[in-house]
Short mmCIF file of C-alpha atoms and ligand atoms in Angstrom, two decimals:
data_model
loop_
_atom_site.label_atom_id
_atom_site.label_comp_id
_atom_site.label_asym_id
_atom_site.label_seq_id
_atom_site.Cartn_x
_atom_site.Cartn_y
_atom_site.Cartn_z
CA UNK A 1 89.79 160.12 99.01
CA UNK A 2 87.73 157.12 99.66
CA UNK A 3 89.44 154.08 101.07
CA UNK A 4 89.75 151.01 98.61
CA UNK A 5 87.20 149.31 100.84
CA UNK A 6 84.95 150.94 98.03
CA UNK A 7 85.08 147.31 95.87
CA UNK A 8 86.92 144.40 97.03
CA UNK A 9 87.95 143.78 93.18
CA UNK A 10 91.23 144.90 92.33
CA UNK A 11 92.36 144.99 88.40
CA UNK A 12 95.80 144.25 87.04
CA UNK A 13 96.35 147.67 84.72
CA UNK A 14 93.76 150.45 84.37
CA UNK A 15 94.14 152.94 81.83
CA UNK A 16 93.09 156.47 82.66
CA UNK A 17 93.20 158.87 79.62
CA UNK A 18 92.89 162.70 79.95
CA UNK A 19 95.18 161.95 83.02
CA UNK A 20 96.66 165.41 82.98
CA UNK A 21 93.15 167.43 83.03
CA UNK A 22 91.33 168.22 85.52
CA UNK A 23 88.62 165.18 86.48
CA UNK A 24 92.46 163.07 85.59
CA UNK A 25 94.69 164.21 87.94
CA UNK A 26 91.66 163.37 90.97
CA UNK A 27 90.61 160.45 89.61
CA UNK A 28 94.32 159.03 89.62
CA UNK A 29 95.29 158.30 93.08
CA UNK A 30 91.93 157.33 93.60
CA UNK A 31 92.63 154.58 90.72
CA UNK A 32 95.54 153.44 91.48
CA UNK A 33 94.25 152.34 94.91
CA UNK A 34 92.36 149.48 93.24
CA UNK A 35 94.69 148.28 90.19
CA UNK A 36 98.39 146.83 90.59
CA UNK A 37 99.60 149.11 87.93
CA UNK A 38 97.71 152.63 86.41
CA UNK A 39 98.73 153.51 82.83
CA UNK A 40 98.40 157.10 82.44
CA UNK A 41 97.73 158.62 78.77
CA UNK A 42 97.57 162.20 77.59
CA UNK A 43 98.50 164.71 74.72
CA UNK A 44 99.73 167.01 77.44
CA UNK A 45 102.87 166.28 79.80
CA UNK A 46 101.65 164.53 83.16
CA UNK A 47 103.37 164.59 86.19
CA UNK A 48 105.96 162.07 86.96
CA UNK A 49 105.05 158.62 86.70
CA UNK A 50 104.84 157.02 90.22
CA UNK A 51 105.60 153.37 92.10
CA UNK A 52 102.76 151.22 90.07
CA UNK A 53 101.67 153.77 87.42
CA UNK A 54 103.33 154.16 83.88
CA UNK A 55 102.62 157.80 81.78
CA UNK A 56 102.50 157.37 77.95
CA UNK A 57 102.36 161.24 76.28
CA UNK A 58 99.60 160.74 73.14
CA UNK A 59 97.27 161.77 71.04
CA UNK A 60 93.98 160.52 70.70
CA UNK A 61 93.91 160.72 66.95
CA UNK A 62 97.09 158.84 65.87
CA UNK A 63 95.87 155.36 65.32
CA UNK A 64 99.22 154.02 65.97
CA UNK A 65 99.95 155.22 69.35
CA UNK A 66 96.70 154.43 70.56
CA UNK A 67 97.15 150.85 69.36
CA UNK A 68 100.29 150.52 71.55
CA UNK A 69 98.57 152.89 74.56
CA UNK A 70 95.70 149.87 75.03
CA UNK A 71 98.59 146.68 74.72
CA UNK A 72 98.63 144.71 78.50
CA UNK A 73 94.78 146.94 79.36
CA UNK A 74 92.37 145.45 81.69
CA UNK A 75 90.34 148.10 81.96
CA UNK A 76 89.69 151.69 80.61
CA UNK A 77 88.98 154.67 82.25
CA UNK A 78 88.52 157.47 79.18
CA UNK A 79 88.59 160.71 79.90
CA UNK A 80 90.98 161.94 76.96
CA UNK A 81 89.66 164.78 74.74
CA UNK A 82 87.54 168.10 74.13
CA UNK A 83 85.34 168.78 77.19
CA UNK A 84 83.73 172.15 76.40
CA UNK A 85 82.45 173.61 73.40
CA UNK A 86 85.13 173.97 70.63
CA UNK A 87 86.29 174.15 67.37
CA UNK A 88 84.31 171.10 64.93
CA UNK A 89 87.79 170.18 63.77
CA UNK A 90 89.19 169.96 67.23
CA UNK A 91 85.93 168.56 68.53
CA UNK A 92 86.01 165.53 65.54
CA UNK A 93 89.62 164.86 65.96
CA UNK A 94 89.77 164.14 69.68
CA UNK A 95 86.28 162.99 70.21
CA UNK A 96 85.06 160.99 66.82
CA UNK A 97 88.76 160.14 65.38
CA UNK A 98 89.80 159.30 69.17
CA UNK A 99 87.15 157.35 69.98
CA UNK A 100 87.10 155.24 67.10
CA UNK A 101 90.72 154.86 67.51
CA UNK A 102 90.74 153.92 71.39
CA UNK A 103 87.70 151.65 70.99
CA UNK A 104 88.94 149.15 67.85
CA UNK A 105 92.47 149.52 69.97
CA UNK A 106 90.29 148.37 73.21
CA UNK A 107 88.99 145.20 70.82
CA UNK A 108 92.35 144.14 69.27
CA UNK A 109 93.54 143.87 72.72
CA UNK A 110 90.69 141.94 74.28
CA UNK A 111 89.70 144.68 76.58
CA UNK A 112 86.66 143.89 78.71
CA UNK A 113 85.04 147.30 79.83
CA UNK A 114 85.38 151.03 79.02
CA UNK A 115 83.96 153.71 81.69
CA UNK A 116 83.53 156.69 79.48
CA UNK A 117 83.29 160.03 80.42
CA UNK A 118 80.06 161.09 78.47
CA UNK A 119 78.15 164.06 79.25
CA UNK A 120 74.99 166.18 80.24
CA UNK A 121 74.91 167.74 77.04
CA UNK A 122 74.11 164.50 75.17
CA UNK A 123 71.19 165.81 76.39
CA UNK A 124 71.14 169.78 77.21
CA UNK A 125 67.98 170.82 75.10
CA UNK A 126 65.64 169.21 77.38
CA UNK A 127 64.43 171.74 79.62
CA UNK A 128 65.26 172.21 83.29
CA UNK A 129 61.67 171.43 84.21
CA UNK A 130 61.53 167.90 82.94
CA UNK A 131 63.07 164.80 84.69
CA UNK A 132 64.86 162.79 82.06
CA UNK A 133 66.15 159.42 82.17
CA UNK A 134 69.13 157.35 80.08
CA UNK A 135 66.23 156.15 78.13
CA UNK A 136 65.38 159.45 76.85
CA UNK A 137 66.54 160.60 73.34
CA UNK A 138 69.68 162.42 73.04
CA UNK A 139 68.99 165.91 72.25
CA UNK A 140 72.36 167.09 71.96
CA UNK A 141 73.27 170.78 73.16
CA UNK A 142 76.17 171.19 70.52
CA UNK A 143 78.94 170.16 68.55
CA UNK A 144 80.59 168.85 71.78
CA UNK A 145 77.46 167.19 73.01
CA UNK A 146 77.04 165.46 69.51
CA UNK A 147 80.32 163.78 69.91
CA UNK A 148 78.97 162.49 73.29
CA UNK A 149 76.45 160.91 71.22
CA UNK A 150 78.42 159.30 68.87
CA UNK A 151 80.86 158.09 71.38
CA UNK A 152 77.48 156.28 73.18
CA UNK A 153 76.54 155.12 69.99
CA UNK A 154 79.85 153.35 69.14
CA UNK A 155 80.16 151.81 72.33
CA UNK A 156 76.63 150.07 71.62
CA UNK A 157 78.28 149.25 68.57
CA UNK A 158 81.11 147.82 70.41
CA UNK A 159 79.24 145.84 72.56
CA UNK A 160 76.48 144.61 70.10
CA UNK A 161 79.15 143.45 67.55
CA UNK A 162 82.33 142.73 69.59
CA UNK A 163 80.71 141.86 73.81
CA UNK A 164 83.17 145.00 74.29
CA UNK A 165 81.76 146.55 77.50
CA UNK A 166 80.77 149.89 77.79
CA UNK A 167 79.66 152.20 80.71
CA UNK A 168 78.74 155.82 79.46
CA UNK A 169 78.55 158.32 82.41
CA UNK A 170 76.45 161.06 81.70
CA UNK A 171 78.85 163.53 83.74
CA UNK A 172 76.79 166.11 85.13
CA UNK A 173 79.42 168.90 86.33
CA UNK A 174 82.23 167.01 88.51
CA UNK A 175 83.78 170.16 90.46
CA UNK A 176 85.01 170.46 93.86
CA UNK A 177 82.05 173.04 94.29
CA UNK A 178 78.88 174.00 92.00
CA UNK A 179 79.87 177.16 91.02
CA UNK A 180 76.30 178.83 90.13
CA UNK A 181 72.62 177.76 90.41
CA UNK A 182 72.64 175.41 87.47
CA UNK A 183 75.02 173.10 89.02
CA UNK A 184 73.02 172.67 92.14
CA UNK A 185 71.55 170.60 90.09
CA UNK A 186 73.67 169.28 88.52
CA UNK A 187 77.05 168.90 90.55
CA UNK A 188 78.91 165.39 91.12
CA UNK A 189 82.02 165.63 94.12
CA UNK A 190 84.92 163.90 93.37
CA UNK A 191 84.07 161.13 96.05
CA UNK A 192 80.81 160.43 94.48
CA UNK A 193 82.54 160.30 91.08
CA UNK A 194 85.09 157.85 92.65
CA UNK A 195 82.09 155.79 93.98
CA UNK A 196 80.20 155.93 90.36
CA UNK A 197 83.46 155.04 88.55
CA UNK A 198 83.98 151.95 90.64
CA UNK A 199 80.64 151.00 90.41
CA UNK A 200 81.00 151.19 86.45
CA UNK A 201 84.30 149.20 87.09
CA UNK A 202 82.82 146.18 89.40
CA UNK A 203 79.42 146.22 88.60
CA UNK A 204 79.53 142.38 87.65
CA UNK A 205 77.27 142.88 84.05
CA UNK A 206 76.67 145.92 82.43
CA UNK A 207 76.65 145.29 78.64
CA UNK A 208 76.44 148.79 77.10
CA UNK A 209 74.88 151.17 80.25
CA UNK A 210 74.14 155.04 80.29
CA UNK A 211 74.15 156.54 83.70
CA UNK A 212 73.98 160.46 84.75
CA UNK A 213 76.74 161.22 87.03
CA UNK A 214 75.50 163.34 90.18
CA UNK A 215 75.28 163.82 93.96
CA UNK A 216 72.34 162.80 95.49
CA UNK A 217 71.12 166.71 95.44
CA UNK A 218 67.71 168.18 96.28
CA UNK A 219 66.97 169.40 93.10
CA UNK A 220 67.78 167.12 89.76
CA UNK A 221 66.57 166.65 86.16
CA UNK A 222 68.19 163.27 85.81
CA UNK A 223 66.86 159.59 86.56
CA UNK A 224 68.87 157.01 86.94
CA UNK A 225 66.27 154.21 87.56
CA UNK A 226 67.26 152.36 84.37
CA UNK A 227 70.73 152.48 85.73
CA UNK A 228 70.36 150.52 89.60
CA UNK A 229 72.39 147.66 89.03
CA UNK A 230 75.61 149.65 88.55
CA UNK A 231 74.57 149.82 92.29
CA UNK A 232 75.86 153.79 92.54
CA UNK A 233 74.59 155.72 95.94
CA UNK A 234 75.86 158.77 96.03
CA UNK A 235 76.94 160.01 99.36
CA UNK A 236 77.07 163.60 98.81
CA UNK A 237 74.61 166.67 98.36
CA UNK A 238 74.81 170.50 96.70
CA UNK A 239 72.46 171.37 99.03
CA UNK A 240 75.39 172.42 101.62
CA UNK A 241 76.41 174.85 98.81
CA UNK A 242 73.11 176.25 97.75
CA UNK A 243 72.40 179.24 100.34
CA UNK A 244 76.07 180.67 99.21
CA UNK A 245 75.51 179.62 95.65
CA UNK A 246 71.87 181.72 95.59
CA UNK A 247 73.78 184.67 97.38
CA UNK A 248 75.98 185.17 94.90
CA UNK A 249 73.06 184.44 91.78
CA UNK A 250 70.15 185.69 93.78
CA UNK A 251 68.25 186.84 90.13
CA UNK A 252 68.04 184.46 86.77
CA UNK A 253 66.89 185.96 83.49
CA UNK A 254 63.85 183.26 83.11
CA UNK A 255 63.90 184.51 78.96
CA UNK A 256 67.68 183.19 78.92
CA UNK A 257 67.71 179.66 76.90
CA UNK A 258 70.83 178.75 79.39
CA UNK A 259 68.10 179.05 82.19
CA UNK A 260 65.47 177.21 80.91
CA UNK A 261 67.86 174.12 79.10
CA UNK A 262 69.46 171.81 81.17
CA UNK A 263 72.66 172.35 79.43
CA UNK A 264 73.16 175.74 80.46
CA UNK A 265 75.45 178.12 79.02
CA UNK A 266 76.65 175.55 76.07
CA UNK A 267 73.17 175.89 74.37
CA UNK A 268 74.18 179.26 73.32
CA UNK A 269 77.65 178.60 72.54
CA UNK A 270 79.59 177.68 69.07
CA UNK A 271 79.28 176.52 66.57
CA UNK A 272 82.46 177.00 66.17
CA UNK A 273 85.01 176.25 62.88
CA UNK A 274 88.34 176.49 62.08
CA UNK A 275 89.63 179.65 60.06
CA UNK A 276 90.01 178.89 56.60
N1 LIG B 301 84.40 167.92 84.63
C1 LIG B 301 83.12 167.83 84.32
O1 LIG B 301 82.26 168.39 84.99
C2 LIG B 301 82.68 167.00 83.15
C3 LIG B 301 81.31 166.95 82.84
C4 LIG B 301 80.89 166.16 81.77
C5 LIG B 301 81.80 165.43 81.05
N2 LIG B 301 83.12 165.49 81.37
C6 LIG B 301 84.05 164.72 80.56
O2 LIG B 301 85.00 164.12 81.42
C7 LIG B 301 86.28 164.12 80.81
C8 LIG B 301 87.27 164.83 81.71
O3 LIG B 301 86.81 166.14 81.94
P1 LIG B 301 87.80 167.27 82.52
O4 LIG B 301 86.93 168.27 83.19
O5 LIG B 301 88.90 166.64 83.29
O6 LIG B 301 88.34 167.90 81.16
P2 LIG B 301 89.80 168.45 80.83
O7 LIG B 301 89.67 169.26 79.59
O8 LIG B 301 90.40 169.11 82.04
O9 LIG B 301 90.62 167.13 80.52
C9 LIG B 301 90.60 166.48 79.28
C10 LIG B 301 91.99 165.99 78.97
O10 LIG B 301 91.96 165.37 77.68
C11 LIG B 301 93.15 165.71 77.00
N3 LIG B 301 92.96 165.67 75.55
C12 LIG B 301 92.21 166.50 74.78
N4 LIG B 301 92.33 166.17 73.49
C13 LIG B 301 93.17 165.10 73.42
C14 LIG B 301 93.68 164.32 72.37
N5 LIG B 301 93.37 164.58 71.09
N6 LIG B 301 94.52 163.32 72.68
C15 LIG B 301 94.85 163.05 73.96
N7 LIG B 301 94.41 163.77 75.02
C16 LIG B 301 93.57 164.79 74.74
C17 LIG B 301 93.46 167.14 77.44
O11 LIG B 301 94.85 167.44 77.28
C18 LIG B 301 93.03 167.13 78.91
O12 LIG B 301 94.10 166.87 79.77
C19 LIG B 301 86.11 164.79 79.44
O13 LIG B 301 85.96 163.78 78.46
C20 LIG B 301 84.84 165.58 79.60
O14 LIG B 301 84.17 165.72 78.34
C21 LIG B 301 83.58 166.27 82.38
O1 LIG B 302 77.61 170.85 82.24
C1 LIG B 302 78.61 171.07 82.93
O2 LIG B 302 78.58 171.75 83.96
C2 LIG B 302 79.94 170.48 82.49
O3 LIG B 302 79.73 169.65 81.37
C3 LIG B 302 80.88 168.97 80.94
O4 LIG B 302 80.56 168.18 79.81
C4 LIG B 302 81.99 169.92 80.58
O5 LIG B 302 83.18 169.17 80.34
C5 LIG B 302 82.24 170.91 81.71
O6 LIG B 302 83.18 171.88 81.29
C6 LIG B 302 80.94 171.56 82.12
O7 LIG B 302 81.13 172.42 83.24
#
């Protein structure tokens, strides 16, 4: 964990949603270092709430709750919902309904910024040998992806209409270790996410902002020029990984669409709908 030296701000209450998944339950000690008191939201059980942090159990897609889940917010932090390819109906609940529901929450309360946890595959169909920036079109990978979009889109909604601000974090794939060749490329560590979060956090004006999360790795498809004044360096490199990582993967099918998209695997997965 990084020490709070990170940013000298500190915040009165973050929220962190998706708490109990995985990116959650790293990202919250490393929170809670720079806010007096961490609100902690999911629809699954969390672990106990500690000194400074309170846990609220909810759904994404019950207006209600999420109206009281954003009362006394500084800050947000939104992790909450579907991360892989899904279900539409799962996808549109936690992801459209949820977002909708956490960002007019976020203006009722006079929130000032959102980080959200967007992703890669607002982008996946461009192809692993082109270098893409935020300014790029989306070209969404799947359902998933799509709802990546729209949450982007409604925070430049949000901040157009409302000054509700917004940064969208392009998540590339936030592990402990890229686990095949694709995430060489593509792999954020935790500290780096840490440092990109608090830049999203402090950065002193950021309007509505799109930014790829990664490590500063040898090989990348993502620019982040248009994105400098969050002020993100990323400390950390898959390049320690990548003569293990090519062991393992020493032959890719060069025919396979998941090895020639930047989104991998998900631009062969789904779509997927609930049974009837
Ligand atoms: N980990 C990555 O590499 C990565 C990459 C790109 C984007 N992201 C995004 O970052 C966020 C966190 O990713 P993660 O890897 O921790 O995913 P995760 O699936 O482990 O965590 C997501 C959490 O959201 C909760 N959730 C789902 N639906 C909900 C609902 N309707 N109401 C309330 N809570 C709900 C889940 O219970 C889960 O705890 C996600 O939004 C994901 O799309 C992650
Ligand atoms: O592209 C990736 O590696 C990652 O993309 C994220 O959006 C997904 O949440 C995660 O499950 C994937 O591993």
């Amino acid at each position: 964990m990084l020490s709070s030296s990170v940013s000298p701000i500190r915040f009165g209450r973050i929220l962190l949603t998706g708490a109990a998944g995985h990116l959650g339950r790293e990202m919250r000690p490393r929170l809670k270092a720079c806010c007096d008191r961490l609100r902690l939201s999911d629809r699954e059980p969390m672990a106990p709430a500690a000194d400074g942090e309170e846990a609220v159990v909810a759904d994404l897609a019950d207006r209600a709750a999420v109206l009281a889940l954003l009362e006394g917010v500084d800050a947000v932090v939104h992790l909450g919902g579907v991360s892989t390819e899904q279900s539409w109906e799962r996808i549109a609940a936690a992801n459209i309904h949820g977002a909708v529901n956490l960002y007019e929450a976020a203006r009722r309360h006079g929130v000032r910024r959102i980080v959200f946890a967007s992703s890669n595959h607002v982008t996946g169909f461009y192809r692993q040998d082109q270098v893409i920036s935020p300014r790029d079109p989306a070209r969404p990978d799947g359902f998933y992806g799509l709802s990546k979009a729209f949450g982007e889109d409604l925070a430049q909604l949000y901040w157009d209409r409302f000054g509700l601000e917004t940064v969208s974090v392009r998540i590339g794939s936030a592990f402990a270790a890229p686990k095949d060749r694709r995430m060489l490329a593509t792999w954020m560590s935790f500290d780096d996410t840490e440092r990109l979060f608090m830049a999203a956090l402090t950065a002193p004006v950021v309007g509505h902002s799109i930014v790829y999360g990664l490590s500063d790795n040898a090989t990348a498809w993502w620019d982040n020029t248009p994105a400098r004044h969050l002020g993100y360096r990323p400390q950390d490199s898959s390049e320690v990984f990548r003569a293990e990582v090519e062991a393992r993967q020493p032959v890719l099918d060069r025919e396979d669409p998941a090895v020639i998209h930047q989104g991998g695997a998900f631009v062969r997965t789904g779509p997927f709908f609930e049974e009837a």
